[in-house]
Short mmCIF file of C-alpha atoms in Angstrom, two decimals:
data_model
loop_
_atom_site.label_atom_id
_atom_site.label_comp_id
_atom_site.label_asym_id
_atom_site.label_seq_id
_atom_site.Cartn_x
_atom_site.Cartn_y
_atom_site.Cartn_z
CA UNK A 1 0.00 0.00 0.00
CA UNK A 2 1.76 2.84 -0.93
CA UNK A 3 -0.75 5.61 0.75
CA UNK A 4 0.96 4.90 3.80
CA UNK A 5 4.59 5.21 4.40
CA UNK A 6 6.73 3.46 7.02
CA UNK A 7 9.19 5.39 9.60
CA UNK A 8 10.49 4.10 13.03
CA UNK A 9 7.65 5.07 15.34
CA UNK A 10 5.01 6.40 13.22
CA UNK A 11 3.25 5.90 9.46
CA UNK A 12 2.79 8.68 7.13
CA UNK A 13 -0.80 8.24 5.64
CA UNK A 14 -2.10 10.33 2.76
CA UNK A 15 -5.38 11.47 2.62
CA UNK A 16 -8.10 13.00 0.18
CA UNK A 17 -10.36 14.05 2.96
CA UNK A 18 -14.08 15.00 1.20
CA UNK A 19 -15.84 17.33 4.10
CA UNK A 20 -19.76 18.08 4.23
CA UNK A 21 -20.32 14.55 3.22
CA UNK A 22 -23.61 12.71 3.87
CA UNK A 23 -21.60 10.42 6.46
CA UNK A 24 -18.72 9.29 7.87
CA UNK A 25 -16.88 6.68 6.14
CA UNK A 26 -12.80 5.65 5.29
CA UNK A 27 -13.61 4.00 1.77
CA UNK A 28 -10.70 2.83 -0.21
CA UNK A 29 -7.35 3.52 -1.51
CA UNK A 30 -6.93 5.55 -4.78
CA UNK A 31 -4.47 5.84 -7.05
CA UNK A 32 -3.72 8.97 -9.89
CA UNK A 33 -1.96 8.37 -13.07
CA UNK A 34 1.18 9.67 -11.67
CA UNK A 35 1.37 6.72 -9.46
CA UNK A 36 -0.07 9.12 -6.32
CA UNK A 37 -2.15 6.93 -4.00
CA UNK A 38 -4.24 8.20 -1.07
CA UNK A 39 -6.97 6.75 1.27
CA UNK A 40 -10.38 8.27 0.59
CA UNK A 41 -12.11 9.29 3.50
CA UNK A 42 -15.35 11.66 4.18
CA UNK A 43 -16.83 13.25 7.12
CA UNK A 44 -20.26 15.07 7.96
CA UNK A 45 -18.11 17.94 9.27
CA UNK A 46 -17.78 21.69 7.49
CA UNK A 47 -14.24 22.39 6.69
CA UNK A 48 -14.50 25.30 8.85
CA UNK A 49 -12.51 25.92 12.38
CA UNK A 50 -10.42 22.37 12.26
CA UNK A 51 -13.86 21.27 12.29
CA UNK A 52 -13.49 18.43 9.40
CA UNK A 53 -9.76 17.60 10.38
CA UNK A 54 -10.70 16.53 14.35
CA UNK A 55 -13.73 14.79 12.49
CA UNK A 56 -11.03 12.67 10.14
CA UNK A 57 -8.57 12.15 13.28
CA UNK A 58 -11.56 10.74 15.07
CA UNK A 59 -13.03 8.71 12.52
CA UNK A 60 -9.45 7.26 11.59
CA UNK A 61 -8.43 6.74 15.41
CA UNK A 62 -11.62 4.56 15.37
CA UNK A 63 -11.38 2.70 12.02
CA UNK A 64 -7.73 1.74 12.80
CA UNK A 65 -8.29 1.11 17.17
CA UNK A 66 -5.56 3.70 18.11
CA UNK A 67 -6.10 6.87 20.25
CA UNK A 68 -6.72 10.24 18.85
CA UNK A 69 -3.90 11.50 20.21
CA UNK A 70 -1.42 9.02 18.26
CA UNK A 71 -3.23 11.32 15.02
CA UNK A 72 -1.42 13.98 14.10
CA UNK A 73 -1.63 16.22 10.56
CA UNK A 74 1.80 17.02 9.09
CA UNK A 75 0.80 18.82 5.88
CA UNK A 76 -2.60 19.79 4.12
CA UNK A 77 -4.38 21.56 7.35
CA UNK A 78 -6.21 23.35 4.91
CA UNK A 79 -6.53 21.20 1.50
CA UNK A 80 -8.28 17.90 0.90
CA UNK A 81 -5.33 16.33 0.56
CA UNK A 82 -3.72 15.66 3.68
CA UNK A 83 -0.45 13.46 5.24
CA UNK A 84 -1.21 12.32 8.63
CA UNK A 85 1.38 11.30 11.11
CA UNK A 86 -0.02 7.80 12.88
CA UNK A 87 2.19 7.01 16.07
CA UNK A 88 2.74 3.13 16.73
CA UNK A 89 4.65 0.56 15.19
CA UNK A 90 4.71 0.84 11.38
CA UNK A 91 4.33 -3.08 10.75
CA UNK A 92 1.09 -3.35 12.98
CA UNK A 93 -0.63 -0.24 11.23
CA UNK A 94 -0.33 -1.39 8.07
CA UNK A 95 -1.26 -4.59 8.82
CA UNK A 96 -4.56 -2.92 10.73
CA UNK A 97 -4.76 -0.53 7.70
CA UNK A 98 -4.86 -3.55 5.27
CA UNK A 99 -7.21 -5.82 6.82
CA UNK A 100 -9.68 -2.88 7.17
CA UNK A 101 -9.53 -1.97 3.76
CA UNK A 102 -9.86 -5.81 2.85
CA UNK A 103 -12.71 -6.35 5.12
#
């Protein structure tokens, strides 16, 4: 899965975050020409005030059983596209990441 990226202590997830949605949902991993993958995800939330980001932090904590505060966002505050910091170990994430995704 190359949407998420493997350091020491963490995983570097990109994200294409669509706000105002009709629900919450993490739906699947998508990948542009370029060879660009992301996870899709949508919330209920408006993008306004952090409102959507702590929306996708708490939907993701919950999809992949870690705490919110092991969520962090590294780049893309303001865009739909988003890299999110996930502290834990890498192996185990992905692994989580991959049988959600299957499942």
């Amino acid at each position: 899965m190359s949407a998420a990226k493997s350091f020491g202590d963490h995983i570097r997830l990109s994200v294409r975050l669509t706000p105002n949605a009709s629900r919450d949902a993490v739906e699947q991993i998508e990948t542009a020409e370029d060879g660009e993958s992301w996870l899709r995800a949508r919330v209920t939330a408006v993008p306004e005030d952090g409102k959507a980001n702590k929306a996708l932090i708490q939907l993701l904590a919950k999809w992949l059983r870690v705490p919110k505060s092991a969520i962090s966002i590294l780049s893309g505050e303001t865009a739909r596209k988003k890299i999110l910091r996930i502290e834990g170990d890498p192996e185990d994430l992905i692994s989580k990441l991959n049988e959600r995704l299957r499942g």
